[in-house]
């Protein structure tokens, strides 16, 4: 925000000088205002840098947390020997194991039935002899009463859907014969169940639906033990593993293997190195001879201390340091992941490497809390610093607004005073010219000349 220039319109010979006085006064008045505005610009840049660092540190925190997840689970991954029959959805298992799934004789399907007979049309042909029907789905029954206007396929369809019973009713037309219109009911979920529709339930009790497809469960054996589930997605049989039964088996079964996967650890370490280097680059940009606006901030000093603790971390097993897992620190303070070095770890060393990676309370990943104290979006020091910048920005904005109003008022007052002075000078100049003219006239009268 800058002051609007004030124009001085005078009529005396001094008006140009008055304009210069007004302009100089305004320039002097703008000095403290400009200082405040520059302070605000610097503040906003610091806030932007703090927000950027929150993101960079947050990415490193997430990488450390992910490393802890991998270490906690010992990198256990689930695989299926035949994904066309059994697909792995997810795994949070922490212990190696092997399971065999055999005798997949049935997949889970939803119940789906159609009306036993067709109807001549959908809007006038009656579907019920009495207007009273009963829908049974699973262990729940629903009574349906149709008015004479509703006693047709369309009315029955709408009445069933209005129940929200977990069954969807539709009407389809074959387009052939004298009774081409049929009612179709389909369960919203899979699994063996009861699906029936009876007309005049307390009288003739006439079944209106077929009973050809009452749904089915997924049927199989796990390590020889029979299992029956209403869904093909199985997440409560093998601890920590969710899988989908996708096809029937004949002959050999499907093997589910839970084993430590070194690729999970190597991927986590490689990601960690990249995120670490981003933090180092940012911190380096705020220190030294070309330091940025966050130079001297506790945010940077805290981050530097956390980075030092990270690189100096020492484990207790046979794998003790970053270099033992392939994280190599160069002379510039950057990390690189040596995949070849990591690949030389024996199976026994791999177990120690997972231990070194650790969890949220042990190992390298236990340092997550130090970086979370910086990057947490609510309580982290980067967020708290931004909040302080917001408060300071509001204070500066108020000071700038108040000072602008005050200086504007002062300048307007000065302009008005100069305007009055100019008017007085113009009046004096006019009087002087009048006196001079009178003297010239007197000289001509007395002496015949005007000087």
Coordinates of C-alpha atoms in Angstrom, one line a residue:
X1 CA 0.0 0.0 0.0
X2 CA 1.4 3.4 -1.0
X3 CA 0.1 6.9 -0.4
X4 CA -1.8 8.6 -3.3
X5 CA 0.0 11.7 -4.5
X6 CA -1.6 15.0 -3.6
X7 CA -1.9 17.6 -6.4
X8 CA -1.6 21.3 -5.4
X9 CA -3.6 23.7 -7.5
X10 CA -2.5 27.3 -6.6
X11 CA -2.9 30.7 -8.1
X12 CA 0.0 32.5 -6.7
X13 CA 3.5 32.6 -8.1
X14 CA 4.6 30.4 -5.3
X15 CA 2.2 27.5 -6.2
X16 CA 5.0 25.4 -7.8
X17 CA 7.2 25.7 -4.7
X18 CA 4.2 24.7 -2.5
X19 CA 3.7 21.6 -4.7
X20 CA 7.4 20.7 -4.1
X21 CA 6.9 21.2 -0.4
X22 CA 3.9 18.9 -0.4
X23 CA 5.7 16.2 -2.4
X24 CA 8.8 16.3 -0.1
X25 CA 6.7 16.0 3.0
X26 CA 4.9 13.0 1.5
X27 CA 8.2 11.3 0.7
X28 CA 9.4 11.8 4.3
X29 CA 6.2 10.6 5.7
X30 CA 6.4 7.4 3.6
X31 CA 9.7 6.3 5.1
X32 CA 8.3 4.5 8.2
X33 CA 5.4 3.2 6.1
X34 CA 7.8 1.7 3.6
X35 CA 9.8 0.1 6.4
X36 CA 6.7 -1.6 7.7
X37 CA 5.7 -2.8 4.3
X38 CA 9.1 -4.3 3.7
X39 CA 8.9 -6.0 7.1
X40 CA 5.6 -7.5 6.0
X41 CA 7.1 -8.7 2.7
X42 CA 10.0 -10.4 4.5
X43 CA 7.5 -11.9 7.0
X44 CA 5.4 -13.4 4.2
X45 CA 8.5 -14.9 2.6
X46 CA 9.5 -16.4 5.9
X47 CA 6.0 -17.9 6.3
X48 CA 6.2 -19.3 2.8
X49 CA 9.6 -20.9 3.6
X50 CA 8.3 -22.3 6.8
X51 CA 5.4 -23.9 5.0
X52 CA 7.7 -25.3 2.3
X53 CA 9.9 -26.8 5.0
X54 CA 6.9 -28.3 6.8
X55 CA 6.2 -30.2 3.6
X56 CA 9.8 -31.3 3.1
X57 CA 10.2 -32.4 6.7
X58 CA 6.8 -34.0 6.6
X59 CA 7.9 -36.2 3.6
X60 CA 10.9 -37.3 5.5
X61 CA 8.8 -38.0 8.6
X62 CA 6.4 -40.1 6.4
X63 CA 9.4 -42.1 5.0
X64 CA 10.7 -42.8 8.5
X65 CA 7.2 -43.9 9.6
X66 CA 7.0 -46.2 6.6
X67 CA 10.4 -47.6 7.5
X68 CA 9.0 -48.4 10.9
X69 CA 6.0 -50.1 9.4
X70 CA 8.2 -52.3 7.3
X71 CA 10.5 -53.0 10.2
X72 CA 7.6 -53.8 12.6
X73 CA 6.2 -56.3 10.1
X74 CA 9.6 -57.6 9.3
X75 CA 8.8 -56.9 5.7
X76 CA 6.4 -59.8 5.6
X77 CA 4.5 -60.0 2.3
X78 CA 1.8 -62.3 1.2
X79 CA 1.9 -64.1 -2.1
X80 CA -0.4 -66.6 -3.9
X81 CA 0.8 -69.5 -6.0
X82 CA -2.2 -69.1 -8.3
X83 CA -3.7 -65.6 -8.5
X84 CA -6.5 -66.9 -10.9
X85 CA -7.9 -68.8 -7.9
X86 CA -6.8 -66.8 -4.9
X87 CA -5.8 -63.1 -5.0
X88 CA -4.0 -61.3 -2.2
X89 CA -5.7 -58.0 -1.4
X90 CA -3.6 -56.8 1.5
X91 CA -1.3 -58.0 4.3
X92 CA -0.4 -56.7 7.7
X93 CA 0.9 -60.0 8.9
X94 CA 4.1 -59.8 11.0
X95 CA 5.1 -63.5 11.1
X96 CA 6.2 -65.8 8.2
X97 CA 3.8 -68.7 7.6
X98 CA 2.4 -71.0 4.9
X99 CA -1.2 -71.9 4.2
X100 CA -2.8 -74.2 1.7
X101 CA -6.3 -73.6 0.2
X102 CA -7.9 -76.6 -1.4
X103 CA -11.4 -77.7 -2.5
X104 CA -12.8 -74.4 -3.7
X105 CA -16.1 -75.8 -4.7
X106 CA -18.2 -72.7 -4.7
X107 CA -17.9 -68.9 -5.1
X108 CA -20.1 -66.5 -3.2
X109 CA -22.9 -65.2 -5.4
X110 CA -26.0 -63.1 -4.6
X111 CA -29.5 -64.5 -4.6
X112 CA -31.4 -63.7 -7.8
X113 CA -34.9 -64.9 -8.7
X114 CA -37.5 -64.0 -11.2
X115 CA -41.3 -64.2 -11.2
X116 CA -42.5 -67.7 -11.9
X117 CA -44.8 -66.4 -14.6
X118 CA -44.9 -63.5 -17.0
X119 CA -47.5 -60.7 -17.2
X120 CA -49.2 -59.2 -20.2
X121 CA -48.2 -55.7 -19.3
X122 CA -46.5 -53.7 -16.5
X123 CA -49.2 -51.3 -15.6
X124 CA -52.6 -53.0 -15.6
X125 CA -52.2 -56.8 -15.3
X126 CA -52.7 -57.7 -11.6
X127 CA -49.8 -59.5 -9.8
X128 CA -51.8 -60.3 -6.6
X129 CA -55.1 -61.9 -6.0
X130 CA -55.7 -60.0 -2.8
X131 CA -53.2 -57.1 -2.9
X132 CA -51.4 -58.6 0.2
X133 CA -47.9 -60.1 -0.3
X134 CA -45.0 -61.1 1.9
X135 CA -41.3 -60.7 0.9
X136 CA -38.8 -62.9 2.8
X137 CA -35.1 -62.1 2.6
X138 CA -32.8 -64.0 4.9
X139 CA -34.4 -64.2 8.3
X140 CA -36.5 -61.0 7.8
X141 CA -40.0 -60.8 6.4
X142 CA -41.7 -57.7 4.9
X143 CA -45.5 -57.4 4.4
X144 CA -46.6 -55.5 1.3
X145 CA -50.0 -54.1 0.7
X146 CA -50.9 -52.9 -2.8
X147 CA -53.8 -50.6 -3.6
X148 CA -55.8 -51.5 -6.8
X149 CA -53.9 -48.8 -8.6
X150 CA -50.6 -50.4 -7.5
X151 CA -51.5 -54.0 -8.2
X152 CA -49.3 -54.4 -11.2
X153 CA -45.6 -55.1 -12.0
X154 CA -44.6 -51.5 -11.8
X155 CA -46.4 -50.9 -8.5
X156 CA -44.9 -54.1 -7.0
X157 CA -41.4 -53.2 -8.1
X158 CA -41.7 -49.7 -6.5
X159 CA -43.1 -51.1 -3.3
X160 CA -40.3 -53.6 -2.9
X161 CA -37.6 -51.0 -3.6
X162 CA -39.2 -48.7 -1.1
X163 CA -38.6 -51.2 1.7
X164 CA -34.8 -50.8 1.4
X165 CA -34.5 -54.4 2.4
X166 CA -31.3 -55.1 0.6
X167 CA -33.1 -56.4 -2.4
X168 CA -33.3 -54.6 -5.8
X169 CA -36.5 -55.2 -7.9
X170 CA -36.5 -54.6 -11.6
X171 CA -38.9 -55.3 -14.5
X172 CA -37.6 -56.8 -17.7
X173 CA -39.4 -57.7 -21.0
X174 CA -38.6 -60.6 -23.2
X175 CA -40.5 -59.1 -26.1
X176 CA -42.0 -62.5 -27.1
X177 CA -45.2 -64.4 -26.3
X178 CA -48.4 -63.1 -24.6
X179 CA -46.8 -62.8 -21.2
X180 CA -43.4 -61.1 -21.9
X181 CA -43.0 -59.1 -18.7
X182 CA -41.2 -60.4 -15.6
X183 CA -40.2 -59.3 -12.1
X184 CA -36.6 -59.7 -11.1
X185 CA -35.2 -59.6 -7.5
X186 CA -31.5 -59.5 -6.8
X187 CA -29.8 -59.4 -3.4
X188 CA -27.4 -56.5 -2.8
X189 CA -24.8 -58.8 -1.2
X190 CA -23.6 -62.3 -1.9
X191 CA -24.1 -65.4 0.2
X192 CA -26.6 -68.2 0.6
X193 CA -29.9 -66.9 1.9
X194 CA -33.6 -67.1 1.5
X195 CA -35.3 -65.0 -1.1
X196 CA -39.1 -65.5 -1.7
X197 CA -42.2 -63.5 -2.5
X198 CA -45.6 -65.0 -1.6
X199 CA -49.1 -63.7 -2.6
X200 CA -51.9 -63.9 -0.1
X201 CA -49.6 -65.2 2.7
X202 CA -52.3 -65.8 5.2
X203 CA -54.5 -67.6 2.6
X204 CA -53.5 -69.4 -0.6
X205 CA -49.8 -68.5 0.0
X206 CA -48.9 -68.6 -3.7
X207 CA -45.2 -68.4 -4.4
X208 CA -44.6 -65.8 -7.1
X209 CA -40.8 -66.3 -7.5
X210 CA -38.6 -69.1 -8.8
X211 CA -36.2 -70.7 -6.3
X212 CA -33.4 -71.6 -8.7
X213 CA -30.8 -69.2 -7.3
X214 CA -30.9 -68.6 -3.6
X215 CA -27.3 -67.3 -3.6
X216 CA -24.2 -69.3 -2.5
X217 CA -21.3 -69.1 -0.1
X218 CA -17.6 -69.3 -0.9
X219 CA -16.8 -72.9 0.1
X220 CA -13.1 -74.1 0.5
X221 CA -10.7 -75.7 2.9
X222 CA -7.8 -74.0 4.6
X223 CA -5.1 -76.4 5.7
X224 CA -7.8 -79.1 5.5
X225 CA -10.4 -77.2 7.6
X226 CA -13.7 -76.5 5.9
X227 CA -14.6 -72.8 5.5
X228 CA -17.8 -71.2 4.3
X229 CA -18.1 -67.5 3.8
X230 CA -20.9 -65.3 2.4
X231 CA -18.3 -63.1 0.6
X232 CA -15.5 -64.0 -1.8
X233 CA -13.4 -61.4 0.1
X234 CA -11.9 -63.2 3.0
X235 CA -10.3 -61.1 5.8
X236 CA -11.0 -63.0 9.0
X237 CA -9.5 -66.4 8.4
X238 CA -5.7 -65.8 8.1
X239 CA -4.5 -63.2 10.6
X240 CA -3.4 -60.0 9.0
X241 CA -4.2 -61.2 5.4
X242 CA -7.1 -60.3 3.2
X243 CA -7.6 -62.4 0.0
X244 CA -10.3 -63.0 -2.6
X245 CA -11.5 -66.4 -3.7
X246 CA -11.6 -65.9 -7.5
X247 CA -12.0 -69.4 -9.0
X248 CA -12.7 -73.1 -8.4
X249 CA -10.0 -75.6 -7.9
X250 CA -9.5 -79.1 -9.2
X251 CA -6.5 -81.1 -8.3
X252 CA -3.7 -79.2 -6.5
X253 CA -4.5 -76.4 -4.2
X254 CA -3.3 -72.8 -3.8
X255 CA -0.4 -71.9 -1.5
X256 CA -0.5 -68.7 0.5
X257 CA 3.0 -67.7 1.6
X258 CA 3.9 -65.1 4.2
X259 CA 7.6 -64.4 4.0
X260 CA 10.0 -61.5 4.6
X261 CA 10.5 -59.5 1.5
X262 CA 13.8 -57.7 1.3
X263 CA 12.5 -55.6 -1.5
X264 CA 10.1 -53.8 0.9
X265 CA 13.1 -52.8 3.1
X266 CA 15.3 -51.7 0.1
X267 CA 12.4 -49.6 -1.3
X268 CA 11.8 -48.0 2.1
X269 CA 15.5 -47.2 2.5
X270 CA 15.8 -45.7 -1.0
X271 CA 12.8 -43.5 -0.4
X272 CA 14.2 -42.5 2.9
X273 CA 17.5 -41.4 1.4
X274 CA 15.7 -39.1 -1.2
X275 CA 13.6 -37.5 1.5
X276 CA 16.6 -37.0 3.8
X277 CA 18.5 -35.2 1.0
X278 CA 15.6 -32.9 0.4
X279 CA 15.7 -31.9 4.1
X280 CA 19.5 -31.4 3.9
X281 CA 19.1 -29.2 0.8
X282 CA 16.5 -27.0 2.5
X283 CA 18.5 -26.6 5.7
X284 CA 21.7 -25.8 3.7
X285 CA 19.9 -23.1 1.9
X286 CA 19.1 -21.3 5.2
X287 CA 22.6 -21.3 6.7
X288 CA 26.1 -20.0 5.7
X289 CA 27.1 -16.9 3.8
X290 CA 24.1 -17.1 1.4
X291 CA 21.6 -18.0 4.1
X292 CA 17.9 -17.5 3.4
X293 CA 15.3 -15.6 5.5
X294 CA 15.0 -18.5 8.0
X295 CA 18.6 -18.1 9.1
X296 CA 18.8 -18.2 12.8
X297 CA 15.4 -19.7 13.2
X298 CA 14.9 -22.4 15.9
X299 CA 13.2 -24.3 13.1
X300 CA 16.5 -24.7 11.2
X301 CA 18.6 -25.4 14.3
X302 CA 16.2 -28.1 15.6
X303 CA 16.2 -29.7 12.1
X304 CA 20.0 -29.7 12.0
X305 CA 20.2 -31.4 15.4
X306 CA 17.6 -34.0 14.3
X307 CA 19.6 -34.7 11.1
X308 CA 22.8 -35.2 13.1
X309 CA 21.1 -37.7 15.4
X310 CA 19.7 -39.5 12.4
X311 CA 23.1 -40.0 10.7
X312 CA 24.8 -40.9 14.0
X313 CA 22.2 -43.5 15.0
X314 CA 23.7 -46.9 16.0
X315 CA 21.8 -50.2 16.3
X316 CA 22.4 -53.1 18.7
X317 CA 22.5 -56.1 16.3
X318 CA 25.0 -57.2 13.7
X319 CA 23.6 -54.4 11.5
X320 CA 24.5 -51.2 13.4
X321 CA 24.8 -48.2 11.1
X322 CA 23.3 -46.6 8.0
X323 CA 26.2 -47.9 5.9
X324 CA 25.5 -51.5 7.0
X325 CA 22.1 -51.3 5.2
X326 CA 23.5 -49.5 2.1
X327 CA 22.8 -45.9 3.1
X328 CA 26.1 -44.2 2.3
X329 CA 26.8 -40.6 3.5
X330 CA 29.1 -38.6 1.1
X331 CA 31.3 -35.6 1.8
X332 CA 28.5 -33.1 1.1
X333 CA 26.2 -34.7 3.7
X334 CA 23.9 -36.4 1.2
X335 CA 22.8 -40.0 1.4
X336 CA 22.7 -42.5 -1.4
X337 CA 21.3 -46.0 -1.4
X338 CA 23.8 -48.7 -2.5
X339 CA 21.6 -51.5 -3.7
X340 CA 24.5 -53.8 -4.4
X341 CA 25.8 -53.4 -0.8
X342 CA 22.3 -54.1 0.5
X343 CA 21.9 -57.1 -1.7
X344 CA 25.0 -58.7 -0.1
X345 CA 23.2 -59.0 3.3
X346 CA 22.7 -62.6 4.3
X347 CA 19.3 -63.9 5.5
X348 CA 20.6 -63.7 9.1
X349 CA 21.8 -60.1 8.5
X350 CA 18.5 -59.3 6.9
X351 CA 16.7 -60.0 10.1
X352 CA 19.1 -57.7 11.9
X353 CA 18.5 -55.1 9.2
X354 CA 14.8 -55.2 9.9
X355 CA 15.6 -54.8 13.6
X356 CA 17.8 -51.8 12.8
X357 CA 15.0 -50.3 10.7
X358 CA 12.9 -50.7 13.9
X359 CA 9.4 -49.5 14.9
X360 CA 7.9 -46.4 16.2
X361 CA 9.6 -47.1 19.6
X362 CA 12.8 -48.8 18.6
X363 CA 15.5 -48.7 15.9
X364 CA 16.0 -46.0 13.3
X365 CA 12.3 -45.4 12.9
X366 CA 12.1 -44.4 16.6
X367 CA 13.5 -41.0 15.4
X368 CA 10.2 -40.4 13.7
X369 CA 8.9 -38.4 16.7
X370 CA 11.8 -35.9 16.5
X371 CA 10.9 -35.0 12.9
X372 CA 7.2 -35.2 13.6
X373 CA 7.8 -32.5 16.3
X374 CA 8.9 -30.3 13.4
X375 CA 6.5 -31.3 10.6
X376 CA 3.2 -32.2 12.4
X377 CA 0.5 -30.2 10.7
X378 CA -1.1 -29.2 14.0
X379 CA 1.5 -29.2 16.8
X380 CA 4.8 -29.2 14.8
X381 CA 7.3 -26.3 15.2
X382 CA 7.0 -25.4 11.5
X383 CA 3.2 -25.0 11.9
X384 CA 3.6 -23.0 15.2
X385 CA 6.1 -20.7 13.5
X386 CA 3.6 -20.1 10.7
X387 CA 1.0 -19.3 13.3
X388 CA 3.3 -16.7 14.9
X389 CA 3.9 -15.2 11.5
X390 CA 0.2 -14.9 11.0
X391 CA -0.2 -13.0 14.2
X392 CA 2.7 -10.7 13.3
X393 CA 1.3 -10.2 9.8
X394 CA -2.0 -9.1 11.3
X395 CA -0.3 -6.7 13.6
X396 CA 1.8 -5.2 10.8
X397 CA -1.2 -4.9 8.6
X398 CA -3.0 -3.0 11.3
X399 CA 0.0 -0.7 11.8
X400 CA 0.3 -0.1 8.1
X401 CA -3.4 0.8 7.8
X402 CA -3.3 3.1 10.8
X403 CA -0.1 4.8 9.7
X404 CA -1.4 5.2 6.1
X405 CA -4.6 6.9 7.5
X406 CA -2.6 9.2 9.8
X407 CA -0.1 10.2 7.1
X408 CA -2.9 10.8 4.6
X409 CA -4.7 13.0 7.1
X410 CA -1.5 14.9 7.8
X411 CA -0.8 15.5 4.1
X412 CA -4.3 16.7 3.4
X413 CA -4.0 19.1 6.4
X414 CA -0.7 20.4 5.0
X415 CA -2.2 20.8 1.5
X416 CA -5.1 22.8 3.0
X417 CA -2.7 25.0 4.9
X418 CA -0.6 25.6 1.9
X419 CA -3.7 26.4 -0.1
X420 CA -4.7 29.1 2.4
X421 CA -1.1 30.5 2.3
X422 CA -1.2 30.5 -1.5
X423 CA -4.6 32.3 -1.4
X424 CA -3.1 35.0 0.9
X425 CA 0.0 35.4 -1.2
X426 CA -2.2 35.7 -4.3
X427 CA -4.2 38.4 -2.5
X428 CA -1.0 40.3 -1.6
X429 CA 0.3 40.0 -5.1
X430 CA -3.0 41.5 -6.4
X431 CA -2.8 44.3 -3.9
X432 CA 0.9 45.0 -4.8
X433 CA -0.1 45.2 -8.5
X434 CA -2.9 47.6 -7.6
X435 CA -0.6 49.9 -5.6
X436 CA 2.0 49.8 -8.4
X437 CA -0.7 50.8 -10.9
X438 CA -1.8 53.7 -8.7
X439 CA 1.8 55.0 -8.3
X440 CA 2.3 54.9 -12.0
X441 CA -0.9 56.9 -12.5
X442 CA 0.2 59.5 -9.9
X443 CA 3.6 59.9 -11.6
X444 CA 2.0 60.5 -14.9
X445 CA -0.3 63.1 -13.4
X446 CA 2.5 64.9 -11.5
X447 CA 5.5 64.5 -13.7
X448 CA 4.1 63.4 -17.0
X449 CA 6.0 60.1 -16.8
X450 CA 5.5 56.8 -15.0
X451 CA 8.9 56.5 -13.4

